[in-house]
Tab-separated table of C-alpha atoms in Angstrom:
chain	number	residue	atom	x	y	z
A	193	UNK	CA	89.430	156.905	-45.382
A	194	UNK	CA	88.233	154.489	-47.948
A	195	UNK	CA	87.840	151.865	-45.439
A	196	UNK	CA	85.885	153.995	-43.194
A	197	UNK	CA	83.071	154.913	-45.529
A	198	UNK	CA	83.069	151.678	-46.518
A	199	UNK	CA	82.403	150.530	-42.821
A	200	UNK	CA	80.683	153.554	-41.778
A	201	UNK	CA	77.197	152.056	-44.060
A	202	UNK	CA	77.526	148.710	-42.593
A	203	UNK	CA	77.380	149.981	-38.918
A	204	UNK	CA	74.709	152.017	-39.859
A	205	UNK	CA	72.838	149.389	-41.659
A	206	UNK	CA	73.140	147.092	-38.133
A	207	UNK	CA	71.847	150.021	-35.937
A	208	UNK	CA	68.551	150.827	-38.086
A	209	UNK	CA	68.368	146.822	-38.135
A	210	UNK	CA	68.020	146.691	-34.153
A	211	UNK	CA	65.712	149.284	-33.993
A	212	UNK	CA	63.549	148.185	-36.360
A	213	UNK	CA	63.611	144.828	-34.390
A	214	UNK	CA	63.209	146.284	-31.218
A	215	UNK	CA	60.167	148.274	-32.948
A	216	UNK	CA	58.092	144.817	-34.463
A	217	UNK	CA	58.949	143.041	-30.914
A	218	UNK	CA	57.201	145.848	-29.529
């Protein structure tokens, strides 16, 4: 479980970081 909260903020971190890409290409 450790490893999964540990992984779960990284994926997280990636998603917001597309759409805040997809948000200044805009």
């Amino acid at each position: 479980m450790r490893f999964y909260t540990f992984k779960l903020p990284k994926f997280l971190g990636g998603f917001v970081r597309i759409i805040l890409n997809t948000f200044n290409k805009k």
